[in-house]
């Protein structure tokens, strides 16, 4: 079974731009979560989607949004990028909502200049 | 916000030695998990221990959990160069309310010298 895939793997943007990251979960998995990883703050939860519904959201500003499609693929969007948004964005999938073990993708490394 | 705090932040050992990492957390938990991350890549799930368990083994890994002290430890025995990675503990809240959110510590960076 293919693992979680994330595209693109690397991205460079400038302040004020917006960006969309994509995540394809493991086949059959219906829950997708997003995390941001920075050297200063570590790994922080962004949001979780299940059956196209956002079930949980972390403490991030409204510039961070996401969605999930009927095939369980998910996208996250960051508008009006700031330098502090430079991070590794990780997507994780699980079979159902509330599953204990999450399977992580390789991440998208975003650099904001 | 960070729930877990790993200790030490960095650890360097010789191949064949044992590596012990500790994690402390603040609130009541449903379970505690350990993940490994190689060089800024994705996380790999290693082991999960539930709040009613005290010890768990998986291959060369041994995890203990002390809920009274809100702490856990991960022991890697007979370490190999391939174990070089960052190790994170992650906690799941006691009341998940149907949703799931892992809270990670800042990690221990393990270097195993051949």
Coordinates of N, CA and C in Angstrom, one line a residue:
Chain A
X1 N 0.9 -1.2 0.0 CA 0.0 0.0 0.0 C 0.9 1.2 0.0
X2 N 0.6 2.2 -0.9 CA 1.4 3.4 -0.9 C 1.1 4.2 0.4
X3 N 2.1 4.9 0.8 CA 2.0 5.7 2.0 C 1.4 7.0 1.7
X4 N 1.4 7.9 2.7 CA 0.9 9.3 2.6 C 1.8 10.1 1.7
X5 N 1.2 10.7 0.7 CA 2.0 11.5 -0.2 C 1.7 13.0 0.0
X6 N 2.7 13.8 -0.1 CA 2.5 15.3 0.0 C 3.2 16.0 -1.2
X7 N 2.4 16.9 -1.7 CA 3.0 17.7 -2.8 C 2.7 19.2 -2.6
X8 N 3.6 20.1 -3.0 CA 5.0 19.8 -3.4 C 5.9 19.4 -2.2
X9 N 7.1 18.9 -2.4 CA 8.0 18.6 -1.3 C 8.7 19.9 -0.8
X10 N 8.9 20.8 -1.7 CA 9.6 22.0 -1.4 C 9.0 23.2 -2.1
X11 N 9.0 24.3 -1.4 CA 8.3 25.5 -1.9 C 8.9 26.7 -1.4
X12 N 9.1 27.7 -2.3 CA 9.6 29.0 -1.8 C 8.6 30.1 -2.3
X13 N 8.2 30.9 -1.3 CA 7.3 31.9 -1.6 C 7.8 33.2 -0.9
X14 N 7.1 34.3 -1.3 CA 7.5 35.6 -0.7 C 6.4 36.1 0.2
X15 N 6.7 36.9 1.1 CA 5.7 37.5 2.1 C 4.5 38.0 1.3
X16 N 3.3 37.8 1.8 CA 2.1 38.3 1.2 C 1.5 37.4 0.3
X17 N 2.2 36.4 -0.3 CA 1.6 35.5 -1.2 C 0.8 34.4 -0.4
X18 N 0.1 33.6 -1.2 CA -0.6 32.5 -0.6 C -0.1 31.2 -1.1
X19 N -0.3 30.1 -0.4 CA 0.2 28.8 -0.8 C -0.9 27.7 -0.5
X20 N -0.9 26.7 -1.4 CA -1.7 25.6 -1.2 C -0.9 24.3 -1.2
X21 N -1.0 23.5 -0.1 CA -0.3 22.3 0.0 C -1.3 21.1 -0.1
X22 N -0.9 20.0 -0.7 CA -1.8 18.9 -0.9 C -1.3 17.6 -0.2
X23 N -2.3 16.8 0.2 CA -2.0 15.6 0.9 C -2.9 14.5 0.4
X24 N -2.3 13.4 0.0 CA -3.1 12.2 -0.3 C -2.9 11.2 0.7
X25 N -4.0 10.8 1.4 CA -3.8 9.8 2.5 C -3.6 8.4 2.0
X26 N -3.3 7.5 2.8 CA -3.2 6.1 2.5 C -4.5 5.6 2.0
X27 N -4.5 4.8 1.0 CA -5.8 4.3 0.4 C -6.7 3.7 1.5
X28 N -7.9 4.2 1.5 CA -8.9 3.7 2.5 C -8.9 4.5 3.8
X29 N -7.9 5.3 4.0 CA -7.9 6.2 5.2 C -8.8 7.4 4.9
X30 N -9.6 7.8 5.9 CA -10.6 8.8 5.8 C -10.3 10.1 6.6
X31 N -9.4 9.9 7.5 CA -9.0 11.0 8.4 C -7.7 11.6 8.0
X32 N -7.6 12.9 7.9 CA -6.4 13.6 7.6 C -6.1 14.7 8.6
X33 N -4.9 14.7 9.2 CA -4.5 15.8 10.1 C -3.3 16.5 9.5
X34 N -3.2 17.8 9.9 CA -2.1 18.6 9.5 C -1.3 19.1 10.7
X35 N 0.0 19.2 10.6 CA 0.9 19.7 11.6 C 1.9 20.6 11.0
X36 N 2.3 21.6 11.8 CA 3.4 22.5 11.4 C 4.6 22.2 12.3
X37 N 5.7 22.1 11.7 CA 6.9 21.9 12.5 C 7.9 23.0 12.3
X38 N 8.3 23.7 13.3 CA 9.3 24.8 13.3 C 10.4 24.5 14.3
X39 N 11.6 25.0 14.2 CA 12.6 24.8 15.2 C 12.2 25.4 16.5
X40 N 11.5 26.6 16.5 CA 11.2 27.3 17.7 C 10.0 26.7 18.4
X41 N 8.9 26.3 17.7 CA 7.7 25.9 18.3 C 7.5 24.4 18.3
X42 N 8.4 23.7 17.5 CA 8.2 22.2 17.4 C 7.0 21.9 16.6
X43 N 6.5 20.7 16.9 CA 5.3 20.2 16.1 C 4.0 20.7 16.7
X44 N 3.2 21.4 15.9 CA 2.0 21.9 16.4 C 0.8 21.4 15.5
X45 N -0.3 21.1 16.1 CA -1.5 20.6 15.4 C -2.2 21.8 14.7
X46 N -2.5 21.6 13.5 CA -3.2 22.6 12.7 C -4.7 22.3 12.7
X47 N -5.1 21.2 12.0 CA -6.5 20.8 12.0 C -6.6 19.3 11.5
X48 N -7.8 18.8 11.8 CA -8.1 17.4 11.4 C -9.4 17.4 10.6
X49 N -9.4 16.6 9.5 CA -10.6 16.5 8.7 C -11.0 15.0 8.6
X50 N -12.3 14.8 8.6 CA -12.9 13.5 8.4 C -14.2 13.6 7.7
X51 N -14.3 12.8 6.6 CA -15.5 12.9 5.8 C -15.8 14.3 5.4
X52 N -14.8 15.0 4.9 CA -14.9 16.4 4.3 C -15.3 17.4 5.4
X53 N -15.3 17.1 6.7 CA -15.6 18.0 7.7 C -14.4 18.2 8.6
X54 N -14.2 19.5 9.0 CA -13.2 19.8 9.9 C -13.7 19.5 11.3
X55 N -13.0 18.6 12.0 CA -13.4 18.1 13.3 C -12.7 18.8 14.5
X56 N -11.5 19.3 14.2 CA -10.7 19.9 15.2 C -9.8 20.9 14.6
X57 N -9.5 22.0 15.3 CA -8.6 23.0 14.8 C -7.7 23.4 15.9
X58 N -6.4 23.6 15.6 CA -5.4 24.1 16.5 C -5.4 25.6 16.7
X59 N -4.5 26.1 17.5 CA -4.5 27.5 17.8 C -3.7 28.2 16.7
X60 N -4.2 28.4 15.5 CA -3.6 29.1 14.4 C -4.5 30.2 13.9
X61 N -4.0 31.3 13.4 CA -4.8 32.3 12.8 C -5.7 31.8 11.7
X62 N -6.7 32.6 11.3 CA -7.6 32.3 10.2 C -6.9 32.2 8.9
X63 N -5.7 32.7 8.8 CA -4.9 32.6 7.5 C -4.7 31.2 7.1
X64 N -4.8 30.3 8.1 CA -4.6 28.9 7.8 C -5.9 28.2 7.7
X65 N -6.1 27.6 6.5 CA -7.4 26.9 6.3 C -7.1 25.6 5.6
X66 N -8.1 24.8 5.5 CA -8.0 23.5 4.9 C -9.3 23.0 4.3
X67 N -9.2 21.9 3.6 CA -10.4 21.3 3.2 C -10.1 19.8 2.9
X68 N -11.2 19.0 2.8 CA -11.0 17.7 2.4 C -12.0 17.3 1.3
X69 N -11.6 16.6 0.4 CA -12.4 16.2 -0.8 C -13.1 14.8 -0.5
X70 N -14.0 14.5 -1.4 CA -14.8 13.2 -1.2 C -13.8 12.0 -1.3
X71 N -12.7 12.2 -2.0 CA -11.8 11.0 -2.1 C -10.8 11.0 -0.9
X72 N -11.0 11.8 0.1 CA -10.2 12.0 1.3 C -8.9 12.8 1.1
X73 N -8.6 13.1 -0.1 CA -7.4 14.0 -0.3 C -7.7 15.3 0.4
X74 N -6.7 15.9 0.9 CA -6.8 17.2 1.6 C -5.9 18.2 1.1
X75 N -6.3 19.4 1.3 CA -5.4 20.6 1.0 C -5.4 21.5 2.2
X76 N -4.3 22.2 2.3 CA -4.3 23.3 3.3 C -3.8 24.5 2.6
X77 N -4.3 25.6 3.0 CA -4.0 26.9 2.4 C -3.5 27.9 3.4
X78 N -2.5 28.6 3.1 CA -2.1 29.7 4.0 C -2.1 31.0 3.1
X79 N -2.8 31.9 3.6 CA -2.9 33.2 2.8 C -2.0 34.3 3.5
X80 N -1.7 35.3 2.8 CA -0.9 36.4 3.3 C 0.3 35.9 4.1
X81 N 1.2 35.2 3.4 CA 2.3 34.5 4.1 C 3.2 35.5 4.9
X82 N 3.6 35.0 6.0 CA 4.6 35.7 6.8 C 5.8 34.9 7.0
X83 N 6.9 35.6 7.3 CA 8.2 34.9 7.4 C 8.1 33.8 8.4
X84 N 7.3 33.9 9.5 CA 7.2 32.9 10.5 C 6.4 31.7 10.0
X85 N 5.9 31.7 8.8 CA 5.2 30.6 8.3 C 6.2 29.6 7.7
X86 N 7.4 29.9 7.6 CA 8.4 29.0 7.1 C 8.5 27.8 8.0
X87 N 8.3 26.6 7.5 CA 8.2 25.5 8.3 C 8.1 24.2 7.5
X88 N 8.1 23.1 8.2 CA 7.8 21.8 7.5 C 6.4 21.5 7.9
X89 N 5.5 21.3 6.9 CA 4.1 21.0 7.1 C 3.9 19.5 6.8
X90 N 3.4 18.9 7.9 CA 3.3 17.4 7.8 C 1.8 17.1 7.8
X91 N 1.5 16.1 7.0 CA 0.1 15.6 6.9 C 0.2 14.1 7.5
X92 N -0.9 13.8 8.2 CA -1.0 12.4 8.7 C -2.4 11.9 8.4
X93 N -2.4 10.6 8.1 CA -3.7 10.0 7.9 C -4.0 8.8 8.8
X94 N -5.3 8.5 9.0 CA -5.6 7.3 9.8 C -6.9 6.8 9.2
X95 N -7.2 5.6 9.5 CA -8.4 4.9 8.9 C -9.7 5.7 9.2
X96 N -9.9 6.0 10.5 CA -11.1 6.6 10.9 C -10.7 7.8 11.8
X97 N -11.7 8.6 12.1 CA -11.5 9.7 13.0 C -11.3 9.1 14.4
X98 N -10.3 9.7 15.1 CA -10.1 9.2 16.5 C -9.2 8.0 16.5
X99 N -8.6 7.6 15.4 CA -7.7 6.5 15.4 C -6.4 6.9 16.2
X100 N -5.9 6.0 16.9 CA -4.7 6.3 17.7 C -3.5 6.5 17.0
X101 N -3.2 5.6 16.0 CA -1.9 5.7 15.3 C -2.1 6.5 14.0
X102 N -1.3 7.5 13.8 CA -1.4 8.3 12.6 C -0.1 8.0 11.7
X103 N -0.3 8.0 10.4 CA 0.7 7.7 9.5 C 1.1 9.0 8.8
X104 N 2.3 9.4 8.9 CA 2.8 10.7 8.4 C 3.4 10.6 7.0
X105 N 3.1 11.7 6.3 CA 3.8 11.8 5.0 C 5.2 12.5 5.2
X106 N 5.9 12.7 4.1 CA 7.3 13.2 4.2 C 7.3 14.7 4.4
X107 N 6.2 15.3 4.3 CA 6.2 16.8 4.6 C 6.4 17.7 3.3
X108 N 6.0 18.9 3.5 CA 6.3 19.9 2.5 C 7.1 21.0 3.2
X109 N 8.3 21.3 2.7 CA 9.1 22.3 3.4 C 8.8 23.6 2.7
X110 N 8.3 24.6 3.4 CA 7.9 25.9 2.9 C 8.9 26.9 3.4
X111 N 9.5 27.7 2.5 CA 10.3 28.8 2.9 C 9.7 30.1 2.4
X112 N 9.5 31.0 3.3 CA 8.9 32.3 3.0 C 10.0 33.4 3.1
X113 N 10.2 34.1 2.0 CA 11.3 35.1 1.9 C 10.7 36.5 2.0
Chain B
X1 N 0.3 24.4 21.9 CA 1.2 24.5 23.0 C 1.8 23.1 23.2
X2 N 3.0 23.1 23.7 CA 3.7 21.8 23.9 C 3.2 21.1 25.2
X3 N 2.9 19.9 25.1 CA 2.5 19.1 26.2 C 3.7 18.4 26.8
X4 N 4.5 17.7 25.9 CA 5.6 16.9 26.4 C 6.9 17.6 26.3
X5 N 7.8 17.3 27.2 CA 9.1 17.8 27.2 C 10.1 16.6 27.2
X6 N 10.9 16.5 26.2 CA 11.8 15.4 26.2 C 13.1 15.8 26.9
X7 N 13.8 14.8 27.4 CA 15.0 15.0 28.1 C 15.9 13.8 27.8
X8 N 17.1 13.9 27.4 CA 17.8 15.2 27.1 C 17.4 15.7 25.7
X9 N 17.8 16.9 25.4 CA 17.5 17.5 24.1 C 18.4 16.8 23.0
X10 N 19.6 16.4 23.4 CA 20.5 15.7 22.4 C 21.3 14.7 23.2
X11 N 21.5 13.6 22.5 CA 22.2 12.4 23.1 C 23.1 11.8 22.0
X12 N 24.4 11.6 22.4 CA 25.3 11.0 21.5 C 25.9 9.7 22.2
X13 N 25.8 8.6 21.5 CA 26.3 7.3 22.1 C 27.0 6.5 21.0
X14 N 27.8 5.5 21.4 CA 28.5 4.6 20.5 C 27.5 3.5 20.1
X15 N 27.7 3.0 18.9 CA 26.9 1.9 18.4 C 27.1 0.7 19.4
X16 N 25.9 0.1 19.7 CA 25.9 -1.0 20.6 C 25.5 -0.6 22.0
X17 N 25.6 0.6 22.3 CA 25.2 1.1 23.7 C 23.6 1.3 23.7
X18 N 23.1 1.4 24.9 CA 21.7 1.7 25.0 C 21.4 3.2 25.1
X19 N 20.3 3.6 24.6 CA 19.9 5.0 24.6 C 18.6 5.1 25.4
X20 N 18.6 6.0 26.3 CA 17.3 6.3 27.1 C 16.9 7.7 26.9
X21 N 15.7 7.9 26.6 CA 15.1 9.2 26.4 C 13.9 9.3 27.3
X22 N 13.7 10.5 27.9 CA 12.6 10.7 28.8 C 11.6 11.8 28.3
X23 N 10.4 11.6 28.7 CA 9.3 12.6 28.3 C 8.4 12.9 29.5
X24 N 8.2 14.1 29.7 CA 7.2 14.5 30.8 C 6.1 15.3 30.1
X25 N 4.9 15.1 30.7 CA 3.7 15.8 30.2 C 2.9 16.4 31.3
X26 N 1.9 17.2 30.9 CA 1.3 18.0 31.9 C -0.1 17.6 32.3
X27 N -0.9 17.1 31.3 CA -2.3 16.8 31.6 C -2.6 15.3 31.5
X28 N -3.8 14.9 32.0 CA -4.2 13.5 31.9 C -4.3 13.1 30.4
X29 N -3.9 11.9 30.2 CA -3.8 11.4 28.8 C -4.5 10.1 28.6
X30 N -4.9 9.8 27.4 CA -5.5 8.5 27.0 C -4.4 7.6 26.6
X31 N -3.4 8.1 25.9 CA -2.2 7.2 25.6 C -1.0 8.1 25.3
X32 N 0.1 7.5 25.2 CA 1.3 8.2 24.9 C 2.0 7.5 23.8
X33 N 2.5 8.2 22.8 CA 3.2 7.5 21.7 C 4.6 8.1 21.5
X34 N 5.4 7.3 20.9 CA 6.8 7.7 20.5 C 6.9 7.6 19.0
X35 N 7.5 8.7 18.4 CA 7.7 8.7 17.0 C 9.2 9.0 16.7
X36 N 9.6 8.6 15.5 CA 11.0 8.9 15.1 C 10.9 9.7 13.8
X37 N 11.9 10.7 13.7 CA 11.9 11.5 12.5 C 13.4 11.5 12.1
X38 N 13.6 11.2 10.8 CA 14.9 11.2 10.2 C 15.1 12.5 9.5
X39 N 16.0 13.3 10.0 CA 16.5 14.5 9.2 C 15.5 15.3 8.6
X40 N 14.5 15.8 9.4 CA 13.5 16.7 8.9 C 12.5 16.1 7.9
X41 N 12.3 14.8 8.0 CA 11.4 14.2 7.1 C 10.1 13.8 7.9
X42 N 9.3 12.9 7.4 CA 8.1 12.6 8.1 C 8.3 11.8 9.3
X43 N 7.3 11.7 10.2 CA 7.5 10.9 11.4 C 7.0 9.5 11.2
X44 N 7.7 8.6 11.9 CA 7.4 7.2 11.9 C 6.9 6.8 13.2
X45 N 5.8 6.1 13.3 CA 5.2 5.7 14.6 C 6.0 4.5 15.1
X46 N 6.5 4.6 16.4 CA 7.3 3.5 17.0 C 6.4 2.6 17.9
X47 N 5.8 3.2 18.8 CA 5.1 2.4 19.9 C 4.1 3.3 20.6
X48 N 3.0 2.7 21.0 CA 1.9 3.4 21.8 C 1.8 2.6 23.1
X49 N 1.6 3.4 24.1 CA 1.4 2.8 25.4 C 0.1 3.5 26.0
X50 N -0.8 2.7 26.5 CA -2.0 3.3 27.0 C -1.9 3.7 28.5
X51 N -2.8 4.5 28.9 CA -2.6 5.1 30.3 C -2.7 4.0 31.4
X52 N -3.3 2.9 31.1 CA -3.4 1.8 32.1 C -2.3 0.8 32.0
X53 N -1.3 1.0 31.1 CA -0.2 0.2 31.0 C 1.0 0.8 31.6
X54 N 1.9 0.0 32.0 CA 3.2 0.5 32.7 C 4.4 0.3 31.9
X55 N 4.4 -0.7 31.0 CA 5.6 -1.0 30.2 C 5.1 -1.8 29.0
X56 N 5.9 -1.5 27.9 CA 5.6 -2.1 26.6 C 6.9 -2.3 25.9
X57 N 7.0 -3.4 25.1 CA 8.2 -3.7 24.4 C 7.8 -3.9 22.9
X58 N 8.8 -3.5 22.1 CA 8.6 -3.8 20.6 C 10.0 -3.9 20.1
X59 N 10.4 -5.1 19.8 CA 11.8 -5.3 19.3 C 12.8 -4.8 20.2
X60 N 13.7 -3.9 19.8 CA 14.7 -3.3 20.7 C 14.2 -2.1 21.5
X61 N 12.9 -1.8 21.4 CA 12.3 -0.7 22.1 C 11.6 -1.1 23.4
X62 N 11.8 -0.3 24.4 CA 11.1 -0.6 25.6 C 10.6 0.8 26.1
X63 N 9.3 0.9 26.4 CA 8.7 2.1 26.8 C 8.0 1.9 28.2
X64 N 8.2 2.8 29.1 CA 7.6 2.8 30.4 C 6.7 4.0 30.5
X65 N 5.7 3.9 31.3 CA 4.8 5.0 31.6 C 4.5 5.1 33.0
X66 N 4.7 6.3 33.6 CA 4.3 6.5 35.0 C 3.3 7.6 35.1
X67 N 2.0 7.3 35.1 CA 1.0 8.3 35.1 C 1.0 9.2 36.3
X68 N 1.5 8.6 37.5 CA 1.5 9.4 38.7 C 2.5 10.6 38.6
X69 N 3.6 10.3 37.9 CA 4.7 11.3 37.7 C 4.5 12.0 36.3
X70 N 3.5 11.6 35.6 CA 3.3 12.1 34.2 C 4.6 12.1 33.4
X71 N 5.2 10.9 33.3 CA 6.4 10.8 32.6 C 6.5 9.4 31.9
X72 N 7.3 9.4 30.9 CA 7.5 8.2 30.1 C 9.0 8.1 29.7
X73 N 9.5 6.9 29.5 CA 10.8 6.8 29.0 C 10.9 5.8 27.8
X74 N 11.7 6.1 26.9 CA 12.0 5.2 25.7 C 13.4 4.7 25.8
X75 N 13.6 3.4 25.8 CA 14.9 2.8 25.8 C 15.1 2.1 24.5
X76 N 16.2 2.4 23.9 CA 16.6 1.7 22.6 C 17.8 0.8 23.0
X77 N 17.7 -0.5 22.9 CA 18.9 -1.3 23.3 C 19.7 -1.6 22.1
X78 N 21.0 -1.9 22.3 CA 21.9 -2.3 21.3 C 21.8 -1.3 20.1
X79 N 22.0 -0.1 20.3 CA 21.7 0.9 19.2 C 22.6 0.7 18.0
X80 N 22.1 1.2 16.9 CA 22.7 1.1 15.6 C 22.9 2.4 15.0
X81 N 23.8 2.6 14.0 CA 23.9 3.9 13.4 C 22.6 4.3 12.7
X82 N 21.8 3.4 12.3 CA 20.5 3.7 11.6 C 19.5 4.2 12.6
X83 N 19.8 4.1 13.9 CA 18.8 4.7 14.9 C 19.0 6.2 15.0
X84 N 20.1 6.8 14.4 CA 20.3 8.2 14.4 C 19.1 8.9 13.9
X85 N 18.5 9.7 14.7 CA 17.2 10.4 14.4 C 16.8 11.3 15.5
X86 N 15.7 12.0 15.3 CA 15.0 12.7 16.4 C 13.8 11.9 16.9
X87 N 13.7 11.8 18.2 CA 12.6 11.0 18.8 C 11.6 11.9 19.6
X88 N 10.4 11.8 19.3 CA 9.3 12.6 19.9 C 8.3 11.8 20.6
X89 N 7.9 12.3 21.8 CA 6.8 11.7 22.5 C 5.6 12.6 22.1
X90 N 4.4 11.9 22.0 CA 3.2 12.6 21.7 C 2.1 12.1 22.6
X91 N 1.3 13.0 23.1 CA 0.2 12.5 24.0 C -1.1 12.8 23.3
X92 N -2.1 11.9 23.6 CA -3.4 12.1 23.2 C -4.3 12.4 24.4
X93 N -5.2 13.4 24.3 CA -6.0 13.8 25.5 C -6.9 12.7 26.0
X94 N -7.2 12.8 27.2 CA -8.1 11.8 27.9 C -9.5 11.9 27.3
X95 N -10.0 13.0 27.0 CA -11.3 13.1 26.4 C -11.2 13.6 25.0
X96 N -11.2 12.6 24.1 CA -11.0 13.0 22.7 C -12.2 13.6 22.0
X97 N -13.4 13.4 22.6 CA -14.6 14.0 22.1 C -14.8 13.6 20.6
X98 N -14.4 12.4 20.2 CA -14.6 12.0 18.9 C -13.6 12.5 17.9
X99 N -12.7 13.4 18.3 CA -11.7 13.9 17.5 C -10.3 13.6 18.1
X100 N -9.3 13.7 17.3 CA -8.0 13.3 17.7 C -7.0 14.3 17.4
X101 N -6.2 14.6 18.5 CA -5.2 15.7 18.3 C -4.0 15.2 19.1
X102 N -2.9 15.0 18.5 CA -1.6 14.7 19.2 C -0.9 15.9 19.6
X103 N -0.4 15.9 20.8 CA 0.5 17.1 21.2 C 1.9 16.5 21.4
X104 N 2.8 17.1 20.7 CA 4.2 16.6 20.7 C 5.1 17.4 21.6
X105 N 6.1 16.7 22.1 CA 7.2 17.4 22.7 C 8.2 17.9 21.7
X106 N 9.3 18.5 22.2 CA 10.3 19.1 21.2 C 11.3 18.1 20.8
X107 N 11.3 16.9 21.3 CA 12.2 15.9 20.8 C 13.6 15.8 21.4
X108 N 14.1 14.5 21.2 CA 15.5 14.3 21.6 C 16.2 13.9 20.3
X109 N 17.3 14.6 20.1 CA 18.1 14.2 18.9 C 19.2 13.2 19.3
X110 N 19.0 12.0 18.7 CA 20.0 10.9 19.1 C 21.0 10.7 17.9
X111 N 22.2 10.7 18.3 CA 23.3 10.4 17.3 C 24.0 9.1 17.8
X112 N 24.0 8.1 16.9 CA 24.7 6.9 17.2 C 26.0 6.8 16.4
X113 N 27.1 6.8 17.0 CA 28.4 6.9 16.3 C 28.9 5.4 16.0
X114 N 29.2 5.2 14.8 CA 29.6 3.8 14.4 C 30.9 3.4 15.0

